[in-house]
Short mmCIF file of C-alpha atoms in Angstrom, two decimals:
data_model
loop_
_atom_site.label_atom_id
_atom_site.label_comp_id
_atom_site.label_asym_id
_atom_site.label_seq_id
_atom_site.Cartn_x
_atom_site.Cartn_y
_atom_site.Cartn_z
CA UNK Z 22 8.99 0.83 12.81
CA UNK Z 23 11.36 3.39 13.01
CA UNK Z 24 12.99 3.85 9.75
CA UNK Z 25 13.06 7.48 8.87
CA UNK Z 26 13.19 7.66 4.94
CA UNK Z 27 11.16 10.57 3.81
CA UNK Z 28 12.06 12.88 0.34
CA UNK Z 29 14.07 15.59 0.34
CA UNK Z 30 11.82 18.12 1.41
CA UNK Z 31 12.11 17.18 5.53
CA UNK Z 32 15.56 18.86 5.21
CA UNK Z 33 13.36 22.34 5.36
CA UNK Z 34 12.39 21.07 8.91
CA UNK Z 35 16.07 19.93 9.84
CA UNK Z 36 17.29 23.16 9.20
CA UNK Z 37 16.03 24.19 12.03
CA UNK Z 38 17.82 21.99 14.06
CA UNK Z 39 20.77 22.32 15.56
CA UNK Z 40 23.88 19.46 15.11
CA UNK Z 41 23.94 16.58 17.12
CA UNK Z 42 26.72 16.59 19.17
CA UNK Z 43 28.89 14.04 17.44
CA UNK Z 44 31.62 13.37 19.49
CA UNK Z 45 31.26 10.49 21.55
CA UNK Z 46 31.79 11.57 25.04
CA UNK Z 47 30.05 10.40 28.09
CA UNK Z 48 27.61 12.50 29.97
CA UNK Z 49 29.77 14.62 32.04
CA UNK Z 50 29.52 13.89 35.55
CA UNK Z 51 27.53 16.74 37.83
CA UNK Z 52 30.05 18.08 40.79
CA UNK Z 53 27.77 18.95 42.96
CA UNK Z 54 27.12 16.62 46.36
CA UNK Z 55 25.60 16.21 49.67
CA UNK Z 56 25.78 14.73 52.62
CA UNK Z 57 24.31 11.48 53.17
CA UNK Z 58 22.41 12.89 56.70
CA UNK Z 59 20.45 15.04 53.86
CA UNK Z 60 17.27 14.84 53.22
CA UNK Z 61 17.02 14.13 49.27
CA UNK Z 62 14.79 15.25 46.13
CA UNK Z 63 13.17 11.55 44.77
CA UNK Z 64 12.75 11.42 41.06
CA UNK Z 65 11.11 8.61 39.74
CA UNK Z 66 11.45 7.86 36.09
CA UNK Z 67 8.67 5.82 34.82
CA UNK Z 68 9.59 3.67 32.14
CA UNK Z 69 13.22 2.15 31.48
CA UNK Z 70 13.55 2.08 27.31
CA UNK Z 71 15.78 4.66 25.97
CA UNK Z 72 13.88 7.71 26.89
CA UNK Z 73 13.67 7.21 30.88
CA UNK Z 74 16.82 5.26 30.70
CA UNK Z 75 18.51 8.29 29.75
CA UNK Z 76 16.61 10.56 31.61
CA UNK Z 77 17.86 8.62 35.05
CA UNK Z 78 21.38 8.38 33.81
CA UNK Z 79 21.49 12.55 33.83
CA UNK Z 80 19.61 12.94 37.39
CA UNK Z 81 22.19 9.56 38.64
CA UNK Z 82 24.78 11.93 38.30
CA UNK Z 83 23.66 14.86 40.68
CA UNK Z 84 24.76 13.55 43.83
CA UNK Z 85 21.84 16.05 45.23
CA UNK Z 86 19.27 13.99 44.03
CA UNK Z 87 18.03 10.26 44.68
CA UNK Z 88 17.15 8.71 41.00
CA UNK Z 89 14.76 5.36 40.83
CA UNK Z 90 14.16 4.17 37.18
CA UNK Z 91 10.92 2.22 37.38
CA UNK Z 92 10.44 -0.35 34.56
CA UNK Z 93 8.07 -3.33 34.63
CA UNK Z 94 10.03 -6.34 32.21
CA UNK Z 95 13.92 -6.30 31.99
CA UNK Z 96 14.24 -8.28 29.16
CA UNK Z 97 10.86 -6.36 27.03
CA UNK Z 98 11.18 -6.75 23.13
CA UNK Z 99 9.16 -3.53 22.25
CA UNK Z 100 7.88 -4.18 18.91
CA UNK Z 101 10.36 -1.59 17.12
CA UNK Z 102 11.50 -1.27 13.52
CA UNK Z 103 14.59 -0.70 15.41
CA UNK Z 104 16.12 1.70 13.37
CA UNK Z 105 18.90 4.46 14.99
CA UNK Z 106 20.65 7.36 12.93
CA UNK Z 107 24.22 7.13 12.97
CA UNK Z 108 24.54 10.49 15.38
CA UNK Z 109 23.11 8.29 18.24
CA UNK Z 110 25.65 6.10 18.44
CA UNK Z 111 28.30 9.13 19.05
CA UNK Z 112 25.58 11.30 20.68
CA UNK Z 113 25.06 8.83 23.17
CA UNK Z 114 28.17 6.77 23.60
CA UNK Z 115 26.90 3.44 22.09
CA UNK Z 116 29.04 0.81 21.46
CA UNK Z 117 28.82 -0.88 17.83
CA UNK Z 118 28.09 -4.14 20.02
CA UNK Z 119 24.19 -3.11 20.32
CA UNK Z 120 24.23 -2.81 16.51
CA UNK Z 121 23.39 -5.71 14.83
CA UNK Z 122 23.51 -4.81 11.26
CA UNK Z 123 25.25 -1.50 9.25
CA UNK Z 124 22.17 -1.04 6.75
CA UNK Z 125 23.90 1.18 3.61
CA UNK Z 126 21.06 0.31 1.13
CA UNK Z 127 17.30 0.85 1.15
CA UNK Z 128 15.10 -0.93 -1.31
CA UNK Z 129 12.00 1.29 -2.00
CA UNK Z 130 9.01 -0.85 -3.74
CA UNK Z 131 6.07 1.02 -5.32
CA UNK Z 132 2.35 -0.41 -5.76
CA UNK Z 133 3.57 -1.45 -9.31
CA UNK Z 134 6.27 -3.16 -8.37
CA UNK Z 135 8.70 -0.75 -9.32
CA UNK Z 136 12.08 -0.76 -6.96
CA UNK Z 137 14.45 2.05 -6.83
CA UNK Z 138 18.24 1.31 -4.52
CA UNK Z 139 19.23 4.15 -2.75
CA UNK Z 140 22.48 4.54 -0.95
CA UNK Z 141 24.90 5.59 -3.02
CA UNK Z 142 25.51 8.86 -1.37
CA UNK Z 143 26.34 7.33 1.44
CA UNK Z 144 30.07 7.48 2.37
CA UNK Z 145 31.79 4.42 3.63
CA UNK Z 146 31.69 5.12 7.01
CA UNK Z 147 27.99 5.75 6.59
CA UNK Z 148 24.98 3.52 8.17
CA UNK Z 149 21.94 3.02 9.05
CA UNK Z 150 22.14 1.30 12.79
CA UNK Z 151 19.54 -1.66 13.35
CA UNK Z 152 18.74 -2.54 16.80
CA UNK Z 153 17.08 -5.57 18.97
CA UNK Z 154 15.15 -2.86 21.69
CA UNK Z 155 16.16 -5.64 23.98
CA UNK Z 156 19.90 -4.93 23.69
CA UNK Z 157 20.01 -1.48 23.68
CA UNK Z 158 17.64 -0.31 25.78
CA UNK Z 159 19.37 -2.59 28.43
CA UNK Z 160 23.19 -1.18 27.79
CA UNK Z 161 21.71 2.51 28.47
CA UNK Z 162 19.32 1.05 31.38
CA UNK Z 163 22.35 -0.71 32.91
CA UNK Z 164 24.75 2.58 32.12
CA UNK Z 165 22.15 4.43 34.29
CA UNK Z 166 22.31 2.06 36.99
CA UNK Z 167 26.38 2.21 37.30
CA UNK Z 168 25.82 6.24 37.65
CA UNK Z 169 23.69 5.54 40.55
CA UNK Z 170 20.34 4.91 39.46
CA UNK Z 171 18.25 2.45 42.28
CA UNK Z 172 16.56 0.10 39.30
CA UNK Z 173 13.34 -1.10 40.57
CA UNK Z 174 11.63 -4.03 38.61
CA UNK Z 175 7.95 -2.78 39.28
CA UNK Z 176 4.55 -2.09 37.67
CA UNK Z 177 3.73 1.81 38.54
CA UNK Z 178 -0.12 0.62 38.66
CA UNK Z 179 -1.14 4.18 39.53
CA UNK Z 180 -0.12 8.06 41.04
CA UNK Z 181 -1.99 10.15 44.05
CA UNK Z 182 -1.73 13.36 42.50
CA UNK Z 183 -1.91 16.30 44.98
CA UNK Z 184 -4.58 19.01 44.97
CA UNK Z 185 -2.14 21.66 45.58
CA UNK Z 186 0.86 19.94 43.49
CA UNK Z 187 1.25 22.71 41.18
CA UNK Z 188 1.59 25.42 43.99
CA UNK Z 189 3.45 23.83 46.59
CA UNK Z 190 6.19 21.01 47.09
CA UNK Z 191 3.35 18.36 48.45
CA UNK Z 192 4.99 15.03 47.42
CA UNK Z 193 3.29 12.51 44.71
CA UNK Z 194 2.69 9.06 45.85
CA UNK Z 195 3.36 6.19 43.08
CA UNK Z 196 1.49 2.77 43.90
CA UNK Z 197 3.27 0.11 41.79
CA UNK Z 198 3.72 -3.85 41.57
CA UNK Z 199 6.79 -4.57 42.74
CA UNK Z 200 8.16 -7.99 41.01
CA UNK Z 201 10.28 -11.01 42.47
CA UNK Z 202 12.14 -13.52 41.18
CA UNK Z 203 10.48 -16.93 41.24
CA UNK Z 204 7.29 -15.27 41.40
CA UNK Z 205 4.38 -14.13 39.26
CA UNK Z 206 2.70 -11.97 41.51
CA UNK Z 207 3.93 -8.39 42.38
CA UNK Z 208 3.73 -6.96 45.61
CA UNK Z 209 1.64 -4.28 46.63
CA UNK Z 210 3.93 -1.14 47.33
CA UNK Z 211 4.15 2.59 47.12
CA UNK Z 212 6.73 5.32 47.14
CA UNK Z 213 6.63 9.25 47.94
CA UNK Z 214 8.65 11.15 45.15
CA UNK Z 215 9.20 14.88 44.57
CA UNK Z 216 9.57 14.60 40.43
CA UNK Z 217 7.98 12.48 38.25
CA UNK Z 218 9.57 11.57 34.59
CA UNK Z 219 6.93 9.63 32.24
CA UNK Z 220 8.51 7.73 29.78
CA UNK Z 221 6.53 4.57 29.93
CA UNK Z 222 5.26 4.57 26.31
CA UNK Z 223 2.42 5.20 24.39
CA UNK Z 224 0.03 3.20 27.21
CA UNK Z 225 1.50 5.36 29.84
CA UNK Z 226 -0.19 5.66 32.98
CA UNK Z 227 1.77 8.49 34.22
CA UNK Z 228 -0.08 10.34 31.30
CA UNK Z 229 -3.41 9.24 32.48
CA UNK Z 230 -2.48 10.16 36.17
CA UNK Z 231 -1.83 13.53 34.95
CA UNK Z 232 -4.64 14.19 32.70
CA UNK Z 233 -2.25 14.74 30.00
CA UNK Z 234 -5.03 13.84 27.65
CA UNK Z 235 -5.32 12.25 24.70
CA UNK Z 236 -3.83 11.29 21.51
CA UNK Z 237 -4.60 9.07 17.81
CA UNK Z 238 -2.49 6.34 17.25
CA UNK Z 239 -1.11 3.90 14.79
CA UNK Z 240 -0.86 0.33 15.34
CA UNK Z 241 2.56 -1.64 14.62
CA UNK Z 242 2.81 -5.06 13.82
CA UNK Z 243 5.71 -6.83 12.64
CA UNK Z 244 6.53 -10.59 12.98
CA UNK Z 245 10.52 -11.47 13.64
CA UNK Z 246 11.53 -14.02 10.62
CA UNK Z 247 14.07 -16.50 10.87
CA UNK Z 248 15.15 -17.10 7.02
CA UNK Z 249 18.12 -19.04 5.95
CA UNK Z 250 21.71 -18.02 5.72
CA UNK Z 251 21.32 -18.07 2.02
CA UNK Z 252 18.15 -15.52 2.01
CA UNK Z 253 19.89 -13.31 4.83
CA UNK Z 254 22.88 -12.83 3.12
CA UNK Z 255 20.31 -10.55 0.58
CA UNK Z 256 20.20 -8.43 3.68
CA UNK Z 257 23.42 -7.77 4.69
CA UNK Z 258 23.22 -4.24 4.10
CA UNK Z 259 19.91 -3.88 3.19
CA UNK Z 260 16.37 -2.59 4.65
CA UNK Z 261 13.33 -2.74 2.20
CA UNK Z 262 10.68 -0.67 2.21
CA UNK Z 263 7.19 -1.27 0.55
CA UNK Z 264 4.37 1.45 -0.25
CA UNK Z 265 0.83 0.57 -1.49
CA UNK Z 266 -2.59 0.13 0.22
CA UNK Z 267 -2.44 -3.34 0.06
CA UNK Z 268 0.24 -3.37 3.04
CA UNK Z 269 -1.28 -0.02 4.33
CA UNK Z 270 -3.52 2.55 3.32
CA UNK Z 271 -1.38 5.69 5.48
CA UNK Z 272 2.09 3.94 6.26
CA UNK Z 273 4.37 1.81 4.76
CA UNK Z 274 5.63 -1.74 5.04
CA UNK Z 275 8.97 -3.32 5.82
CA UNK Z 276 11.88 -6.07 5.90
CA UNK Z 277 14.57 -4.86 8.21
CA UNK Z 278 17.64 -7.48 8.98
CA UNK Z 279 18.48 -8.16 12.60
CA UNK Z 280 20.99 -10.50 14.11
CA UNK Z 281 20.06 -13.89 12.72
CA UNK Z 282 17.24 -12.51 11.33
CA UNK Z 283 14.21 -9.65 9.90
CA UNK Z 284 11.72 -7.82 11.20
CA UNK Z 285 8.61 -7.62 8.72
CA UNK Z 286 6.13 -5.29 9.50
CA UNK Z 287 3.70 -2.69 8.82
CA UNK Z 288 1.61 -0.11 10.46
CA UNK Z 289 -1.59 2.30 9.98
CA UNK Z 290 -3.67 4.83 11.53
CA UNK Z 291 -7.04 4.70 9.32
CA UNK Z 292 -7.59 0.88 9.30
CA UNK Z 293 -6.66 -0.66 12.17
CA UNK Z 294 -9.00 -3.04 12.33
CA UNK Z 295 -7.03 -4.68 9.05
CA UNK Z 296 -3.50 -4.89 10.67
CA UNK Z 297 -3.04 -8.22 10.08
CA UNK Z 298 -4.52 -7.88 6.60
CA UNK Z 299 -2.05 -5.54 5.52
CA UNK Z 300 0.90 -7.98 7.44
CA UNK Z 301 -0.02 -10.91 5.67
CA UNK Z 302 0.36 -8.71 2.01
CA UNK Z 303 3.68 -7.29 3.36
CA UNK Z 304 5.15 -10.98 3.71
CA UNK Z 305 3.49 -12.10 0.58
CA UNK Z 306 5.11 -8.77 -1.52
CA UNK Z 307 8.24 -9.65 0.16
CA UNK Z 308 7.80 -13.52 -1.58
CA UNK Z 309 10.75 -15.86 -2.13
CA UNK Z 310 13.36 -13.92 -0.39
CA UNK Z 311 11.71 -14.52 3.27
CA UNK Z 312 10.02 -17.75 1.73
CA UNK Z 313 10.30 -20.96 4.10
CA UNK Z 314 11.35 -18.62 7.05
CA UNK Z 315 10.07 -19.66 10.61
CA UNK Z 316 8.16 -17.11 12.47
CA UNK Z 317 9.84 -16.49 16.10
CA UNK Z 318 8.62 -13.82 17.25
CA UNK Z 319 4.81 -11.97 17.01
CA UNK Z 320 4.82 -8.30 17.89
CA UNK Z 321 1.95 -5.50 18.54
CA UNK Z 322 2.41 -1.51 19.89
CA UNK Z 323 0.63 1.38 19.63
CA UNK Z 324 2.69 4.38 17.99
CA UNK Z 325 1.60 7.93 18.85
CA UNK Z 326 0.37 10.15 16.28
CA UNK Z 327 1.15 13.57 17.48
CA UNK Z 328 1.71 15.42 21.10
CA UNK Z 329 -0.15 14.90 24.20
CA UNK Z 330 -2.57 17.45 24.62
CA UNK Z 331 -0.33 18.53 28.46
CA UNK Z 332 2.88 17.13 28.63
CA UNK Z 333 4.03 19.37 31.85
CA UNK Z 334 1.46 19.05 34.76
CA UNK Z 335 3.10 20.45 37.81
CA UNK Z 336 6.70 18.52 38.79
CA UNK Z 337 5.42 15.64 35.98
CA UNK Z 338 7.03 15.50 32.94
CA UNK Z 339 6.39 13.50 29.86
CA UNK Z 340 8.97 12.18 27.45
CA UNK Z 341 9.88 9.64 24.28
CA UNK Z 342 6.02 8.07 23.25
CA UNK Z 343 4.41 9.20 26.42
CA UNK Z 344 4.93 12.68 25.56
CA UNK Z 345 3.96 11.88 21.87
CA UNK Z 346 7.69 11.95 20.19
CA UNK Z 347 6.85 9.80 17.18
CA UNK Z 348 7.63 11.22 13.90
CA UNK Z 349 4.92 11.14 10.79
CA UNK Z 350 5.85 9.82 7.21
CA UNK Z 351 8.89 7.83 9.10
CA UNK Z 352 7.72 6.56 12.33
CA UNK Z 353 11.28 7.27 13.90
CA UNK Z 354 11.21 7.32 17.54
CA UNK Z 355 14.26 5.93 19.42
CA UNK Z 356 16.54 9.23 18.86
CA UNK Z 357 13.50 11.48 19.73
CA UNK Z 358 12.90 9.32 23.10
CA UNK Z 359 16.30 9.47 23.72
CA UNK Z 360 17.04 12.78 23.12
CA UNK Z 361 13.91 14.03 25.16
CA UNK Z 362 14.87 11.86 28.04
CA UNK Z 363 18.12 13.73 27.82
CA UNK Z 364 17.03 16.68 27.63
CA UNK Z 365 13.94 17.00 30.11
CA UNK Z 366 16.57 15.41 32.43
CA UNK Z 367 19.49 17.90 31.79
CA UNK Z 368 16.67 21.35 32.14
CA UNK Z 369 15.05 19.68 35.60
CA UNK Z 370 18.54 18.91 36.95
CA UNK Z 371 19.96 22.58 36.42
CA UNK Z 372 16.10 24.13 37.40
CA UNK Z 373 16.83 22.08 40.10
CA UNK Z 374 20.23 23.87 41.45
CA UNK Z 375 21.82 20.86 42.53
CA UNK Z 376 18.95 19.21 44.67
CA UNK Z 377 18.45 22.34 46.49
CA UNK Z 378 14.81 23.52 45.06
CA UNK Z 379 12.11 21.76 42.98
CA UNK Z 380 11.05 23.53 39.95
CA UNK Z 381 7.76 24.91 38.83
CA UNK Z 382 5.51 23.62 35.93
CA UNK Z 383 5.97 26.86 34.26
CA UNK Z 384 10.32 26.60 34.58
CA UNK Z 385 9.68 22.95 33.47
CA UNK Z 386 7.53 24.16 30.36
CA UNK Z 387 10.05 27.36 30.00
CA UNK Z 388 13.48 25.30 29.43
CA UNK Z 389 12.50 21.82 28.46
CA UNK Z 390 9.37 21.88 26.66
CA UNK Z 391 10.11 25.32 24.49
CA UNK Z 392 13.95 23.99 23.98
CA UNK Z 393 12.43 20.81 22.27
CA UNK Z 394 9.90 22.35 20.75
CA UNK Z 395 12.30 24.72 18.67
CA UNK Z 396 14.34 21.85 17.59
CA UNK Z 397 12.33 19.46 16.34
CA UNK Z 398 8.63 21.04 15.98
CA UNK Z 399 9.52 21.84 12.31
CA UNK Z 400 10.73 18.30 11.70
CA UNK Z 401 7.28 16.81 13.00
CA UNK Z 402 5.35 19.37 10.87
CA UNK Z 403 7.03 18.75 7.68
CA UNK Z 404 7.34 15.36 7.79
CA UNK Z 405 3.35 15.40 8.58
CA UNK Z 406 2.43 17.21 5.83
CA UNK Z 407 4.93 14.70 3.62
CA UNK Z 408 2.80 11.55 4.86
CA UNK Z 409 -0.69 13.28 3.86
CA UNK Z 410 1.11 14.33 0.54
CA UNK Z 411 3.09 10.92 -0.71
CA UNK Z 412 0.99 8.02 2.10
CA UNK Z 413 -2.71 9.11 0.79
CA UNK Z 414 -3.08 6.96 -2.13
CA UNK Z 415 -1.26 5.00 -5.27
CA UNK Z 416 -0.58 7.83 -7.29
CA UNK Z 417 1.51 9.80 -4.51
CA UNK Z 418 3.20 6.72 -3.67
CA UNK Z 419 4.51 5.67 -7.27
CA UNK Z 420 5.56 9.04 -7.14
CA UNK Z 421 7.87 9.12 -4.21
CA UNK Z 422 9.38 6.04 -5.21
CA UNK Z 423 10.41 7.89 -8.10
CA UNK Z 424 11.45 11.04 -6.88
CA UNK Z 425 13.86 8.60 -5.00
CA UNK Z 426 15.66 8.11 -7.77
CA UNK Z 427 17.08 11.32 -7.67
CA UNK Z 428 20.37 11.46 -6.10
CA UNK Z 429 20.04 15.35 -4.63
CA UNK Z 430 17.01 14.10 -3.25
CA UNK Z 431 19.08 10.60 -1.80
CA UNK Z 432 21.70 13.34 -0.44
CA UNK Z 433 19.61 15.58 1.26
CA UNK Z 434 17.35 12.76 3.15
CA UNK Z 435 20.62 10.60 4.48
CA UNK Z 436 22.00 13.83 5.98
CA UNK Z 437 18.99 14.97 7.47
CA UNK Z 438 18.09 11.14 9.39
CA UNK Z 439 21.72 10.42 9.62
CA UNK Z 440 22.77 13.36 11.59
CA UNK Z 441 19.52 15.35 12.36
CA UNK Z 442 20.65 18.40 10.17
CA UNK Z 443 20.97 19.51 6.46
CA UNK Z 444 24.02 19.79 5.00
CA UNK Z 445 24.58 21.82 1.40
CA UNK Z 446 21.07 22.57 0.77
CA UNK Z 447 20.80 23.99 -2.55
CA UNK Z 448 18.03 26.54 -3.68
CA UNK Z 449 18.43 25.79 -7.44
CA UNK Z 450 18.19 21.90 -6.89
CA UNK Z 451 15.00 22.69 -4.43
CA UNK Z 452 13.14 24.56 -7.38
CA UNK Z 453 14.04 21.52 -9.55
CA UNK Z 454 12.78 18.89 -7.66
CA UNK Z 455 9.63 21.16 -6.94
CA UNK Z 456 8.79 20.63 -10.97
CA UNK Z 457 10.37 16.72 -10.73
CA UNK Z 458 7.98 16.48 -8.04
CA UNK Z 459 4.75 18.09 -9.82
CA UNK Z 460 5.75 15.46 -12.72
CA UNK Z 461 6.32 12.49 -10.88
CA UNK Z 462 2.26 13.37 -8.91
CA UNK Z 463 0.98 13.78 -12.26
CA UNK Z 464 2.23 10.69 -13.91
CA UNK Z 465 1.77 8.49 -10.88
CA UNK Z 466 -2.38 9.46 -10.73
CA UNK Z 467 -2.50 8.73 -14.40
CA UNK Z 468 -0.43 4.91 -14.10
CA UNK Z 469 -1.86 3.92 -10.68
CA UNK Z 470 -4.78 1.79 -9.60
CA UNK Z 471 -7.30 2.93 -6.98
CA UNK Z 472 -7.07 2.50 -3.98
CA UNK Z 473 -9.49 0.04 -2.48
CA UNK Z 474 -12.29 1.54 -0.19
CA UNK Z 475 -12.64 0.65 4.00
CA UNK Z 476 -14.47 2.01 6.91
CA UNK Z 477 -14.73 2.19 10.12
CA UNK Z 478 -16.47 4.78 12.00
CA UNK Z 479 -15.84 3.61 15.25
CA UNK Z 480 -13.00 2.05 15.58
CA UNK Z 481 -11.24 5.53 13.60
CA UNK Z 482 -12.36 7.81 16.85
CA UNK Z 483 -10.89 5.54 18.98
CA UNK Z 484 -7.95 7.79 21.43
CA UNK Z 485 -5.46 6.38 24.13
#
């Protein structure tokens, strides 16, 4: 559930950001080599969705270093919105082939009932990219493998941590399942690595391994709906989004089109317990236009809710939903795990001075950590504060489905999602959507219906 469609105000945080690199070209390939009677750095990447995919297609191309990409299901359907911003499909050289549909209209829904159609900003080479995980986290896993990547299809069941790891070059040992073909039953094998990448999602057991400690999290469910031609035409070019406590009391609910079909789902932090509560009102608010559709497909995931506590631990790194990289208010992921794969990758690689040295926690935490950090901490923290402000109750959510109807507003959030920075910010329009927004709060409270009480002491404390 990935969609990231917040108001205008997250362009404060994407200021802050530097442009995506837009251009379309590969990964350029490292120069440096070594003979093959060298002894080797091992880094194992953990996890083989886009975040360790692309971490192991950066450290595949330093001939100084052996790369093994770890991942436990080759053909894994994460449950996933499935949403990309257009820069990612320059940014990281993806063919239009693991897009299945060009989304250039959103369809916001209030608790009323009131819709507002946004897109019309959007120029005509403009999109939204929705993705099936299983397609393209399998063109960048495979793209990794042609740079050099061994793929292993394993389990990493648990890591022997060193005492000493963080002071000397003592190696880790992962103990993993390694699967067959033909058989259900993994076999019992380990391997001795020098650098560990995490990227094996919000369960991860690299985390756990290296006390990275512990974060809240959101559960997303969404059910994969195969509705007739006749109904999917509707969604051609069009996502819907719904807002109200009867599909979720902190998040939102969704129809996003796929191939042959749409992802409906919804998600929340406060009331788990009444997932499927708040899925069965999503399908119903949707009504006639998924009506008769055949469910295919049942999906569950956990979605983190802010940083690990440690995300560097010695030479173990954490990236994508193991390190925490889930926005708030959105719930977009797949650029963030991408582009940390990318970039823990590229910092380790060049600490690493073409295979010749390992590199310290603190280098690791210096480059990587503080590098993402500065680009995107100011996205998480607005967009944060936008969820408490416009997710908390009716009111604030009649509200930002009117303040969508602003076009300045439409503008400014398709050019921050679309390519991860604000273009033409104007101070004059900010200041007037500050009063439009004051408004909109203060008429929504008055017009909307309370929001119906829950609790759950126990299950609300509940970390991974």
């Amino acid at each position: 559930m990935k969609f990231a469609l917040a108001a205008a105000f997250v362009g404060t945080a994407c200021a802050f950001t530097s442009p995506s690199a837009f251009h379309g070209s590969r990964v350029q390939q490292a120069v440096k080599s070594t003979s093959s009677l060298e002894m080797k750095y091992k880094v194992a990447v953990v996890g083989g969705g886009p975040s360790g995919a692309c971490a192991a297609e950066i450290f595949a191309q330093e001939k100084g270093i052996d790369t093994v990409l770890f991942e436990r299901k080759m053909d894994n359907a994460k449950p996933c919105g499935g949403a990309i911003p257009l820069c990612m499909v320059g940014e990281f050289d993806l063919p239009e082939s693991v897009v299945d549909r060009k989304v250039r209209k959103m369809n916001l829904i209030s608790p009323t009932g009131v819709e507002v159609n946004i897109g019309e900003t959007l120029q005509p080479d403009e999109y939204i990219g929705m993705c099936r995980r299983e397609i393209l986290d399998k063109y960048i896993r495979d793209r990794a493998i042609e740079y050099g990547a061994e793929c292993i299809n394993g389990l990493v069941t648990s890591i022997d941590v060193p005492e000493d790891h963080k002071t000397s070059d003592s190696q880790y040992t992962l103990n993993y399942m390694a699967f067959q073909e033909g058989s259900k039953i993994g076999k019992k094998s380990s391997m001795k690595v020098d650098v560990i990448i995490g990227a094996d999602g919000a369960n991860s057991r690299v985390a756990k391994s290296m006390d990275a400690g512990l974060y809240n999290f959101a559960i997303a469910f969404q059910e994969r709906i195969k509705i007739s031609d006749e109904k999917m035409e509707f969604y051609e070019e069009m996502a819907e989004m719904y807002v109200g406590d009867d599909v979720s009391p902190d998040f939102y609910g969704w129809v996003f089109p796929k191939y042959d079909h749409v992802g409906v789902g919804t998600g929340t932090v406060v009331n788990r317990p009444a997932i499927k509560q708040y899925q069965k009102a999503i399908r119903e608010r949707a009504g006639d236009k998924i009506a008769g559709g055949k469910i295919i497909k049942v999906e569950a995931h956990p979605i983190p809710e802010h940083y690990r506590p440690r995300r560097v631990q010695g030479r173990i790194a954490l990236v994508g939903d193991a390190a925490g990289y889930v926005t708030k208010c959105s719930g977009e992921g797949i650029y963030f795990a991408a582009k940390s794969g990318r970039m823990a990758a590229e910092e380790i690689c060049a600490l690493m001075e073409g295979g010749t040295r390992l590199p310290t926690q603190s280098e690791i935490e210096q480059t990587y950590i503080k590098k993402y950090d500065g680009l995107y901490g100011p996205t998480y923290f607005v967009l944060d504060a936008l969820q408490k402000v416009f997710y908390s109750n009716n009111g604030a959510r009649e509200a930002f489905v009117e303040l969508c109807n602003s076009k300045y507003v439409q503008q400014v959030t398709f050019d921050s999602y679309l390519y991860k920075r604000v273009q033409g910010n104007n101070p004059l329009d900010d200041l007037k959507l500050l009063g439009e927004t004051i408004g909109c709060l203060i008429k929504g409270y008055s017009n909307a219906k309370p929001d119906a009480e829950f609790s759950n002491p126990v299950e609300s404390q509940k970390r991974i």
